[in-house]
Amino acid sequence: MNHPCGLRTERNEPVPLKSVSVDVEVQGHVASVSSTLQYENQQSGPVEAIFTFPMDSSASVYRFLARIGGTEIEAQLRERQEAQEQYDDALSSGQQAFLLEESAESSDIFQLRVGSLPPGESASVSLAYVTELAVQADDALRFCLPIVLNPRYTPAGSQSVTSEVPGVSGDAVPYTLSLSVHIYSPSPIQSVQSNCVLTPLDFLSPDHTEAKISLSPDHKFDRDVEILLYYSQPHHPTAILEVGQSTASPGSLMGDTVAMLSLYPEFPAALQSSLASCGEFIFLVDRSGSMSCCMNQSRTSQSRIESARDTLLLLLKSLPMGCYFNIYGFGSRYDSFFPASVEYTQTTMESALQKVKSMEADLGGTEILQPLQEIYSKPCLPSHLRQLFVFTDGEVGNTKSVIDLVKRHALSHRCFTFGIGEGASSALVNGMAKHGSGHPQFITGADRLQSKVMQSLQFALQPAVKDISLQWNLPAGVSTTNLSPPINTLFPGQRALVYAQLTGQVDSCVTGSVSLLYALGEEVVKNDLTFSLTPKEDSSLLLHRLGARAAILAMEGDVSGGVDSGVKEKVVELSVQSGVSSSYTSFIAVNTESKQILKGPLRRRVTPVVFLKKCFYKRPPVLLNALSTPAEAPTFSGGGLFGGRIACRKSAKGFSSPKLGLSRSRSPVECDSFSPPEEKKSGDPMLDLIGLQKADGSWDLHQSLTSILGKQKEEVAKTMPGESPAVWATVLALLWLHGQKADFKDEWRFLAIKAISWIKAQSGVDVSKFVTAGNSLLGLQLEPQVLGL
């Protein structure tokens, strides 16, 4: 089937979007973004342009402007139904109108409607939003401009959140994108990296705390724009105060001072190193057709399901003895490895590994709600905290229903989520982790799923932090109102952002402080932060917008399974007062100054999805052809702000260093087709070695191990000191990992901890002799202390 290219209608007529320009201002850990979309109607009659686009779920839209000719119209926030009726009334009267609203089902999807654009007329639409920057495992702050809006799989009987959007090729998008970023950092900027080609980093201050950078003008619409910012002091706790709006009433959110706290809890080393030895670990793996897509653009790239299989291998080898576990796969249906969670033993581990090898992306759509209901229906095991790991490419249409389910069971488990591939729903991945007291991770391009999963496993093995609270120490007459929901989880090295409203007269000559208190194990920990009470002035009111969004999300989160009229009224009131969008409000603008009443039929122009050509699955997909879906399959479709996709999305991170003007970005290539996994080595010696480890952490001295070490079994046996082949094999495996795979230590560290514990438990063994002999055999010079021995 030939698909029309670019922004076209079903009659192959051009849709009027011509260009998109984006200006980003980063202030420490948050960013203010302004996007301008230029339209031009080249048709003979009036048109209505509809544009569905992704946005990070933490973003807060606070301004919406439309310009037609010499007239500028600033949109107002109204209750959602009222705004929609006003828009429809304007169109029916032949007036020009603009409507911007958040999806009622998923907070990371917005729809813009440009109505009654006259023939030959130009218009520009500007929207501004603020967003928090996520912290990565390597301490980078991540800004992402979403370009991909995946088709959202919509269960039968539900309404699609990404409907009416045809498919086009990503290299045929007829509009342009420009992006500039202005960075203000509290500490010197070390470097900036991106998966797209950027101009050289331009420092604007001698201390390197201010810089600018731009997107290369020849950017292709084949990936999200991802920028990583590295500061010299990424873990430095800070408190920033922003003065209120002079025209707003004192005592109101916009009239008072707002504080943003960036907290990095300092866990005592002894408590941080003591890992939990028990727990129930449940791994829920997406096996829908889209998991057959490649992880990135390289011809040798794994598919997502292959990466998931390797990750499950690492997880199964890294689990502590004495825990319980189970593995679920889901698509249009779901299944589990065991009827209920089983104790982690050599037998159950081997049984699970055999089943992992046969896992394929062959279960159709993405029905995540049913397996979650099944998991939560199982009783929790006494003294074994439930840890749920969810792997998905995040293409679901019932996001809020899923998050509500996780939230209802928040007290019984922790939920760690992994969004795989470009366009994974940030609302789903962030929402499940946030309401499940866990931690979200996004894996795009050349990221390794395994390293990020191991970081989350470290968090899961940490005892649950309890009784988290904030204590303010402020001058008399100054009170605080928390805008953020209560902190329900803390992890070492991970930032916690807190927004608070300060009411009363703030004396800029004094200081205040706040204490973060929490219980870890049997010990109560206290972290103090002292700060100046001098608020800064910012015309954009960035912190007020983010604080309002935090308060809105907290109120919206109090409603599950229905709409509470009292909560809805409060959300609408705060949304209108602060100018920040919500799921209950919409931006509406009507050009009342125009004297021209547009006549004639109004044609609708829908921005289509971008999908990549020649992107093949390892086996024919079941439910991923949005243009010819099987009769029994629920339908789904989508669109993107700067593109989207129907089927397989392949995008390599290919990070470039703008400071050096280098780039490793690659153009899209075909995914090779692969055969189902066979009973043979993976081709990765590290995974092959890990695959030989026993559940207790030890290795046996077999030919398969010695061949990975590059030695003959006879030579290895001849040089063995003492009469302990298992100890000898385990020491050699540890030496090889440290000597050959040190760069991947974050992936094998937990199975190494198990191995060390097993070695220390063996009586009458001189470990130093084994290490010395192993160094000699493998040509290494590693001390026992390096191995943890």
JSON list of N, CA and C in Angstrom, two decimals, residues 173-232:
[
{"chain": "A", "resi": 173, "resn": "VAL", "atom": "N", "xyz": [8.72, 14.46, 6.09]},
{"chain": "A", "resi": 173, "resn": "VAL", "atom": "CA", "xyz": [8.03, 15.52, 6.83]},
{"chain": "A", "resi": 173, "resn": "VAL", "atom": "C", "xyz": [8.39, 16.86, 6.21]},
{"chain": "A", "resi": 174, "resn": "PRO", "atom": "N", "xyz": [7.39, 17.66, 5.79]},
{"chain": "A", "resi": 174, "resn": "PRO", "atom": "CA", "xyz": [7.68, 18.89, 5.05]},
{"chain": "A", "resi": 174, "resn": "PRO", "atom": "C", "xyz": [7.90, 20.12, 5.91]},
{"chain": "A", "resi": 175, "resn": "TYR", "atom": "N", "xyz": [7.79, 20.00, 7.24]},
{"chain": "A", "resi": 175, "resn": "TYR", "atom": "CA", "xyz": [8.04, 21.17, 8.07]},
{"chain": "A", "resi": 175, "resn": "TYR", "atom": "C", "xyz": [9.41, 21.05, 8.73]},
{"chain": "A", "resi": 176, "resn": "THR", "atom": "N", "xyz": [9.93, 22.17, 9.20]},
{"chain": "A", "resi": 176, "resn": "THR", "atom": "CA", "xyz": [11.28, 22.22, 9.76]},
{"chain": "A", "resi": 176, "resn": "THR", "atom": "C", "xyz": [11.22, 22.36, 11.28]},
{"chain": "A", "resi": 177, "resn": "LEU", "atom": "N", "xyz": [12.33, 22.02, 11.92]},
{"chain": "A", "resi": 177, "resn": "LEU", "atom": "CA", "xyz": [12.45, 22.13, 13.37]},
{"chain": "A", "resi": 177, "resn": "LEU", "atom": "C", "xyz": [13.72, 22.89, 13.71]},
{"chain": "A", "resi": 178, "resn": "SER", "atom": "N", "xyz": [13.61, 23.91, 14.54]},
{"chain": "A", "resi": 178, "resn": "SER", "atom": "CA", "xyz": [14.77, 24.60, 15.09]},
{"chain": "A", "resi": 178, "resn": "SER", "atom": "C", "xyz": [14.69, 24.53, 16.61]},
{"chain": "A", "resi": 179, "resn": "LEU", "atom": "N", "xyz": [15.83, 24.38, 17.26]},
{"chain": "A", "resi": 179, "resn": "LEU", "atom": "CA", "xyz": [15.87, 24.22, 18.72]},
{"chain": "A", "resi": 179, "resn": "LEU", "atom": "C", "xyz": [17.11, 24.93, 19.25]},
{"chain": "A", "resi": 180, "resn": "SER", "atom": "N", "xyz": [16.93, 25.80, 20.23]},
{"chain": "A", "resi": 180, "resn": "SER", "atom": "CA", "xyz": [18.05, 26.44, 20.92]},
{"chain": "A", "resi": 180, "resn": "SER", "atom": "C", "xyz": [17.87, 26.26, 22.41]},
{"chain": "A", "resi": 181, "resn": "VAL", "atom": "N", "xyz": [18.99, 26.05, 23.12]},
{"chain": "A", "resi": 181, "resn": "VAL", "atom": "CA", "xyz": [18.95, 25.78, 24.56]},
{"chain": "A", "resi": 181, "resn": "VAL", "atom": "C", "xyz": [19.90, 26.75, 25.26]},
{"chain": "A", "resi": 182, "resn": "HIS", "atom": "N", "xyz": [19.38, 27.48, 26.25]},
{"chain": "A", "resi": 182, "resn": "HIS", "atom": "CA", "xyz": [20.17, 28.39, 27.08]},
{"chain": "A", "resi": 182, "resn": "HIS", "atom": "C", "xyz": [20.24, 27.78, 28.48]},
{"chain": "A", "resi": 183, "resn": "ILE", "atom": "N", "xyz": [21.44, 27.52, 28.97]},
{"chain": "A", "resi": 183, "resn": "ILE", "atom": "CA", "xyz": [21.63, 26.77, 30.21]},
{"chain": "A", "resi": 183, "resn": "ILE", "atom": "C", "xyz": [22.19, 27.68, 31.30]},
{"chain": "A", "resi": 184, "resn": "TYR", "atom": "N", "xyz": [21.51, 27.70, 32.46]},
{"chain": "A", "resi": 184, "resn": "TYR", "atom": "CA", "xyz": [22.02, 28.36, 33.66]},
{"chain": "A", "resi": 184, "resn": "TYR", "atom": "C", "xyz": [22.17, 27.26, 34.73]},
{"chain": "A", "resi": 185, "resn": "SER", "atom": "N", "xyz": [23.39, 27.07, 35.22]},
{"chain": "A", "resi": 185, "resn": "SER", "atom": "CA", "xyz": [23.65, 25.98, 36.16]},
{"chain": "A", "resi": 185, "resn": "SER", "atom": "C", "xyz": [24.12, 26.53, 37.50]},
{"chain": "A", "resi": 186, "resn": "PRO", "atom": "N", "xyz": [23.72, 25.90, 38.62]},
{"chain": "A", "resi": 186, "resn": "PRO", "atom": "CA", "xyz": [24.22, 26.35, 39.93]},
{"chain": "A", "resi": 186, "resn": "PRO", "atom": "C", "xyz": [25.69, 26.02, 40.13]},
{"chain": "A", "resi": 187, "resn": "SER", "atom": "N", "xyz": [26.23, 25.09, 39.34]},
{"chain": "A", "resi": 187, "resn": "SER", "atom": "CA", "xyz": [27.65, 24.74, 39.39]},
{"chain": "A", "resi": 187, "resn": "SER", "atom": "C", "xyz": [28.16, 24.64, 37.95]},
{"chain": "A", "resi": 188, "resn": "PRO", "atom": "N", "xyz": [29.47, 24.67, 37.75]},
{"chain": "A", "resi": 188, "resn": "PRO", "atom": "CA", "xyz": [30.01, 24.67, 36.39]},
{"chain": "A", "resi": 188, "resn": "PRO", "atom": "C", "xyz": [29.49, 23.52, 35.53]},
{"chain": "A", "resi": 189, "resn": "ILE", "atom": "N", "xyz": [29.21, 23.83, 34.27]},
{"chain": "A", "resi": 189, "resn": "ILE", "atom": "CA", "xyz": [28.75, 22.84, 33.30]},
{"chain": "A", "resi": 189, "resn": "ILE", "atom": "C", "xyz": [29.96, 22.08, 32.78]},
{"chain": "A", "resi": 190, "resn": "GLN", "atom": "N", "xyz": [30.00, 20.79, 33.00]},
{"chain": "A", "resi": 190, "resn": "GLN", "atom": "CA", "xyz": [31.13, 19.99, 32.54]},
{"chain": "A", "resi": 190, "resn": "GLN", "atom": "C", "xyz": [31.03, 19.66, 31.07]},
{"chain": "A", "resi": 191, "resn": "SER", "atom": "N", "xyz": [29.89, 19.21, 30.63]},
{"chain": "A", "resi": 191, "resn": "SER", "atom": "CA", "xyz": [29.71, 18.85, 29.22]},
{"chain": "A", "resi": 191, "resn": "SER", "atom": "C", "xyz": [28.23, 18.74, 28.90]},
{"chain": "A", "resi": 192, "resn": "VAL", "atom": "N", "xyz": [27.94, 18.74, 27.61]},
{"chain": "A", "resi": 192, "resn": "VAL", "atom": "CA", "xyz": [26.58, 18.53, 27.11]},
{"chain": "A", "resi": 192, "resn": "VAL", "atom": "C", "xyz": [26.67, 17.49, 26.00]},
{"chain": "A", "resi": 193, "resn": "GLN", "atom": "N", "xyz": [25.82, 16.47, 26.05]},
{"chain": "A", "resi": 193, "resn": "GLN", "atom": "CA", "xyz": [25.81, 15.43, 25.04]},
{"chain": "A", "resi": 193, "resn": "GLN", "atom": "C", "xyz": [24.40, 15.30, 24.47]},
{"chain": "A", "resi": 194, "resn": "SER", "atom": "N", "xyz": [24.32, 14.76, 23.26]},
{"chain": "A", "resi": 194, "resn": "SER", "atom": "CA", "xyz": [23.02, 14.60, 22.62]},
{"chain": "A", "resi": 194, "resn": "SER", "atom": "C", "xyz": [23.05, 13.44, 21.66]},
{"chain": "A", "resi": 195, "resn": "ASN", "atom": "N", "xyz": [21.87, 12.88, 21.39]},
{"chain": "A", "resi": 195, "resn": "ASN", "atom": "CA", "xyz": [21.74, 11.85, 20.37]},
{"chain": "A", "resi": 195, "resn": "ASN", "atom": "C", "xyz": [21.57, 12.46, 18.99]},
{"chain": "A", "resi": 196, "resn": "CYS", "atom": "N", "xyz": [21.50, 13.78, 18.91]},
{"chain": "A", "resi": 196, "resn": "CYS", "atom": "CA", "xyz": [21.37, 14.51, 17.64]},
{"chain": "A", "resi": 196, "resn": "CYS", "atom": "C", "xyz": [22.58, 15.43, 17.48]},
{"chain": "A", "resi": 197, "resn": "VAL", "atom": "N", "xyz": [22.82, 15.88, 16.26]},
{"chain": "A", "resi": 197, "resn": "VAL", "atom": "CA", "xyz": [23.96, 16.77, 15.99]},
{"chain": "A", "resi": 197, "resn": "VAL", "atom": "C", "xyz": [23.63, 18.17, 16.50]},
{"chain": "A", "resi": 198, "resn": "LEU", "atom": "N", "xyz": [24.50, 18.71, 17.36]},
{"chain": "A", "resi": 198, "resn": "LEU", "atom": "CA", "xyz": [24.33, 20.04, 17.92]},
{"chain": "A", "resi": 198, "resn": "LEU", "atom": "C", "xyz": [25.47, 20.95, 17.49]},
{"chain": "A", "resi": 199, "resn": "THR", "atom": "N", "xyz": [25.25, 22.24, 17.60]},
{"chain": "A", "resi": 199, "resn": "THR", "atom": "CA", "xyz": [26.33, 23.19, 17.38]},
{"chain": "A", "resi": 199, "resn": "THR", "atom": "C", "xyz": [27.29, 23.11, 18.56]},
{"chain": "A", "resi": 200, "resn": "PRO", "atom": "N", "xyz": [28.54, 23.60, 18.42]},
{"chain": "A", "resi": 200, "resn": "PRO", "atom": "CA", "xyz": [29.49, 23.57, 19.55]},
{"chain": "A", "resi": 200, "resn": "PRO", "atom": "C", "xyz": [28.94, 24.32, 20.76]},
{"chain": "A", "resi": 201, "resn": "LEU", "atom": "N", "xyz": [29.25, 23.81, 21.94]},
{"chain": "A", "resi": 201, "resn": "LEU", "atom": "CA", "xyz": [28.81, 24.42, 23.19]},
{"chain": "A", "resi": 201, "resn": "LEU", "atom": "C", "xyz": [29.48, 25.78, 23.35]},
{"chain": "A", "resi": 202, "resn": "ASP", "atom": "N", "xyz": [28.68, 26.80, 23.56]},
{"chain": "A", "resi": 202, "resn": "ASP", "atom": "CA", "xyz": [29.17, 28.18, 23.67]},
{"chain": "A", "resi": 202, "resn": "ASP", "atom": "C", "xyz": [29.00, 28.66, 25.11]},
{"chain": "A", "resi": 203, "resn": "PHE", "atom": "N", "xyz": [30.13, 28.76, 25.85]},
{"chain": "A", "resi": 203, "resn": "PHE", "atom": "CA", "xyz": [30.06, 29.23, 27.24]},
{"chain": "A", "resi": 203, "resn": "PHE", "atom": "C", "xyz": [29.93, 30.74, 27.25]},
{"chain": "A", "resi": 204, "resn": "LEU", "atom": "N", "xyz": [29.00, 31.24, 28.07]},
{"chain": "A", "resi": 204, "resn": "LEU", "atom": "CA", "xyz": [28.72, 32.67, 28.13]},
{"chain": "A", "resi": 204, "resn": "LEU", "atom": "C", "xyz": [29.22, 33.32, 29.41]},
{"chain": "A", "resi": 205, "resn": "SER", "atom": "N", "xyz": [29.84, 32.53, 30.28]},
{"chain": "A", "resi": 205, "resn": "SER", "atom": "CA", "xyz": [30.38, 33.07, 31.53]},
{"chain": "A", "resi": 205, "resn": "SER", "atom": "C", "xyz": [31.74, 32.44, 31.82]},
{"chain": "A", "resi": 206, "resn": "PRO", "atom": "N", "xyz": [32.65, 33.18, 32.46]},
{"chain": "A", "resi": 206, "resn": "PRO", "atom": "CA", "xyz": [33.99, 32.64, 32.74]},
{"chain": "A", "resi": 206, "resn": "PRO", "atom": "C", "xyz": [33.98, 31.40, 33.63]},
{"chain": "A", "resi": 207, "resn": "ASP", "atom": "N", "xyz": [32.99, 31.29, 34.52]},
{"chain": "A", "resi": 207, "resn": "ASP", "atom": "CA", "xyz": [32.95, 30.15, 35.44]},
{"chain": "A", "resi": 207, "resn": "ASP", "atom": "C", "xyz": [32.18, 28.97, 34.85]},
{"chain": "A", "resi": 208, "resn": "HIS", "atom": "N", "xyz": [31.78, 29.06, 33.58]},
{"chain": "A", "resi": 208, "resn": "HIS", "atom": "CA", "xyz": [31.11, 27.97, 32.87]},
{"chain": "A", "resi": 208, "resn": "HIS", "atom": "C", "xyz": [29.77, 27.58, 33.50]},
{"chain": "A", "resi": 209, "resn": "THR", "atom": "N", "xyz": [29.09, 28.55, 34.10]},
{"chain": "A", "resi": 209, "resn": "THR", "atom": "CA", "xyz": [27.77, 28.26, 34.65]},
{"chain": "A", "resi": 209, "resn": "THR", "atom": "C", "xyz": [26.65, 28.70, 33.72]},
{"chain": "A", "resi": 210, "resn": "GLU", "atom": "N", "xyz": [27.01, 29.28, 32.57]},
{"chain": "A", "resi": 210, "resn": "GLU", "atom": "CA", "xyz": [26.01, 29.69, 31.59]},
{"chain": "A", "resi": 210, "resn": "GLU", "atom": "C", "xyz": [26.52, 29.33, 30.19]},
{"chain": "A", "resi": 211, "resn": "ALA", "atom": "N", "xyz": [25.64, 28.76, 29.38]},
{"chain": "A", "resi": 211, "resn": "ALA", "atom": "CA", "xyz": [26.06, 28.33, 28.04]},
{"chain": "A", "resi": 211, "resn": "ALA", "atom": "C", "xyz": [24.85, 28.26, 27.12]},
{"chain": "A", "resi": 212, "resn": "LYS", "atom": "N", "xyz": [25.13, 28.21, 25.81]},
{"chain": "A", "resi": 212, "resn": "LYS", "atom": "CA", "xyz": [24.08, 28.07, 24.81]},
{"chain": "A", "resi": 212, "resn": "LYS", "atom": "C", "xyz": [24.46, 26.98, 23.83]},
{"chain": "A", "resi": 213, "resn": "ILE", "atom": "N", "xyz": [23.45, 26.37, 23.26]},
{"chain": "A", "resi": 213, "resn": "ILE", "atom": "CA", "xyz": [23.67, 25.32, 22.27]},
{"chain": "A", "resi": 213, "resn": "ILE", "atom": "C", "xyz": [22.43, 25.23, 21.38]},
{"chain": "A", "resi": 214, "resn": "SER", "atom": "N", "xyz": [22.59, 24.76, 20.16]},
{"chain": "A", "resi": 214, "resn": "SER", "atom": "CA", "xyz": [21.47, 24.68, 19.23]},
{"chain": "A", "resi": 214, "resn": "SER", "atom": "C", "xyz": [21.50, 23.36, 18.47]},
{"chain": "A", "resi": 215, "resn": "LEU", "atom": "N", "xyz": [20.33, 23.00, 17.96]},
{"chain": "A", "resi": 215, "resn": "LEU", "atom": "CA", "xyz": [20.20, 21.81, 17.14]},
{"chain": "A", "resi": 215, "resn": "LEU", "atom": "C", "xyz": [20.68, 22.12, 15.73]},
{"chain": "A", "resi": 216, "resn": "SER", "atom": "N", "xyz": [21.39, 21.17, 15.13]},
{"chain": "A", "resi": 216, "resn": "SER", "atom": "CA", "xyz": [21.85, 21.34, 13.76]},
{"chain": "A", "resi": 216, "resn": "SER", "atom": "C", "xyz": [20.64, 21.58, 12.85]},
{"chain": "A", "resi": 217, "resn": "PRO", "atom": "N", "xyz": [20.76, 22.51, 11.90]},
{"chain": "A", "resi": 217, "resn": "PRO", "atom": "CA", "xyz": [19.60, 22.84, 11.05]},
{"chain": "A", "resi": 217, "resn": "PRO", "atom": "C", "xyz": [19.15, 21.71, 10.14]},
{"chain": "A", "resi": 218, "resn": "ASP", "atom": "N", "xyz": [19.98, 20.70, 9.92]},
{"chain": "A", "resi": 218, "resn": "ASP", "atom": "CA", "xyz": [19.58, 19.60, 9.04]},
{"chain": "A", "resi": 218, "resn": "ASP", "atom": "C", "xyz": [19.05, 18.40, 9.82]},
{"chain": "A", "resi": 219, "resn": "HIS", "atom": "N", "xyz": [18.45, 18.67, 10.99]},
{"chain": "A", "resi": 219, "resn": "HIS", "atom": "CA", "xyz": [17.90, 17.59, 11.81]},
{"chain": "A", "resi": 219, "resn": "HIS", "atom": "C", "xyz": [16.87, 16.78, 11.04]},
{"chain": "A", "resi": 220, "resn": "LYS", "atom": "N", "xyz": [16.94, 15.47, 11.19]},
{"chain": "A", "resi": 220, "resn": "LYS", "atom": "CA", "xyz": [15.98, 14.57, 10.57]},
{"chain": "A", "resi": 220, "resn": "LYS", "atom": "C", "xyz": [14.98, 14.10, 11.61]},
{"chain": "A", "resi": 221, "resn": "PHE", "atom": "N", "xyz": [13.75, 13.90, 11.18]},
{"chain": "A", "resi": 221, "resn": "PHE", "atom": "CA", "xyz": [12.68, 13.51, 12.09]},
{"chain": "A", "resi": 221, "resn": "PHE", "atom": "C", "xyz": [12.69, 11.99, 12.28]},
{"chain": "A", "resi": 222, "resn": "ASP", "atom": "N", "xyz": [13.74, 11.48, 12.88]},
{"chain": "A", "resi": 222, "resn": "ASP", "atom": "CA", "xyz": [13.83, 10.04, 13.05]},
{"chain": "A", "resi": 222, "resn": "ASP", "atom": "C", "xyz": [14.08, 9.63, 14.50]},
{"chain": "A", "resi": 223, "resn": "ARG", "atom": "N", "xyz": [14.00, 10.57, 15.44]},
{"chain": "A", "resi": 223, "resn": "ARG", "atom": "CA", "xyz": [14.25, 10.24, 16.85]},
{"chain": "A", "resi": 223, "resn": "ARG", "atom": "C", "xyz": [13.82, 11.40, 17.74]},
{"chain": "A", "resi": 224, "resn": "ASP", "atom": "N", "xyz": [13.59, 11.09, 19.00]},
{"chain": "A", "resi": 224, "resn": "ASP", "atom": "CA", "xyz": [13.39, 12.15, 19.98]},
{"chain": "A", "resi": 224, "resn": "ASP", "atom": "C", "xyz": [14.69, 12.94, 20.11]},
{"chain": "A", "resi": 225, "resn": "VAL", "atom": "N", "xyz": [14.58, 14.22, 20.43]},
{"chain": "A", "resi": 225, "resn": "VAL", "atom": "CA", "xyz": [15.77, 15.03, 20.69]},
{"chain": "A", "resi": 225, "resn": "VAL", "atom": "C", "xyz": [16.08, 14.91, 22.18]},
{"chain": "A", "resi": 226, "resn": "GLU", "atom": "N", "xyz": [17.19, 14.28, 22.49]},
{"chain": "A", "resi": 226, "resn": "GLU", "atom": "CA", "xyz": [17.58, 14.03, 23.87]},
{"chain": "A", "resi": 226, "resn": "GLU", "atom": "C", "xyz": [18.89, 14.74, 24.16]},
{"chain": "A", "resi": 227, "resn": "ILE", "atom": "N", "xyz": [18.92, 15.54, 25.23]},
{"chain": "A", "resi": 227, "resn": "ILE", "atom": "CA", "xyz": [20.11, 16.30, 25.60]},
{"chain": "A", "resi": 227, "resn": "ILE", "atom": "C", "xyz": [20.45, 15.97, 27.05]},
{"chain": "A", "resi": 228, "resn": "LEU", "atom": "N", "xyz": [21.70, 15.61, 27.30]},
{"chain": "A", "resi": 228, "resn": "LEU", "atom": "CA", "xyz": [22.18, 15.27, 28.63]},
{"chain": "A", "resi": 228, "resn": "LEU", "atom": "C", "xyz": [23.11, 16.37, 29.12]},
{"chain": "A", "resi": 229, "resn": "LEU", "atom": "N", "xyz": [22.83, 16.90, 30.31]},
{"chain": "A", "resi": 229, "resn": "LEU", "atom": "CA", "xyz": [23.61, 17.99, 30.91]},
{"chain": "A", "resi": 229, "resn": "LEU", "atom": "C", "xyz": [24.39, 17.44, 32.09]},
{"chain": "A", "resi": 230, "resn": "TYR", "atom": "N", "xyz": [25.69, 17.68, 32.08]},
{"chain": "A", "resi": 230, "resn": "TYR", "atom": "CA", "xyz": [26.55, 17.21, 33.17]},
{"chain": "A", "resi": 230, "resn": "TYR", "atom": "C", "xyz": [27.07, 18.42, 33.94]},
{"chain": "A", "resi": 231, "resn": "TYR", "atom": "N", "xyz": [26.70, 18.51, 35.24]},
{"chain": "A", "resi": 231, "resn": "TYR", "atom": "CA", "xyz": [27.17, 19.57, 36.11]},
{"chain": "A", "resi": 231, "resn": "TYR", "atom": "C", "xyz": [28.29, 19.03, 37.01]},
{"chain": "A", "resi": 232, "resn": "SER", "atom": "N", "xyz": [29.13, 19.94, 37.51]},
{"chain": "A", "resi": 232, "resn": "SER", "atom": "CA", "xyz": [30.28, 19.50, 38.32]},
{"chain": "A", "resi": 232, "resn": "SER", "atom": "C", "xyz": [29.86, 19.03, 39.70]}
]
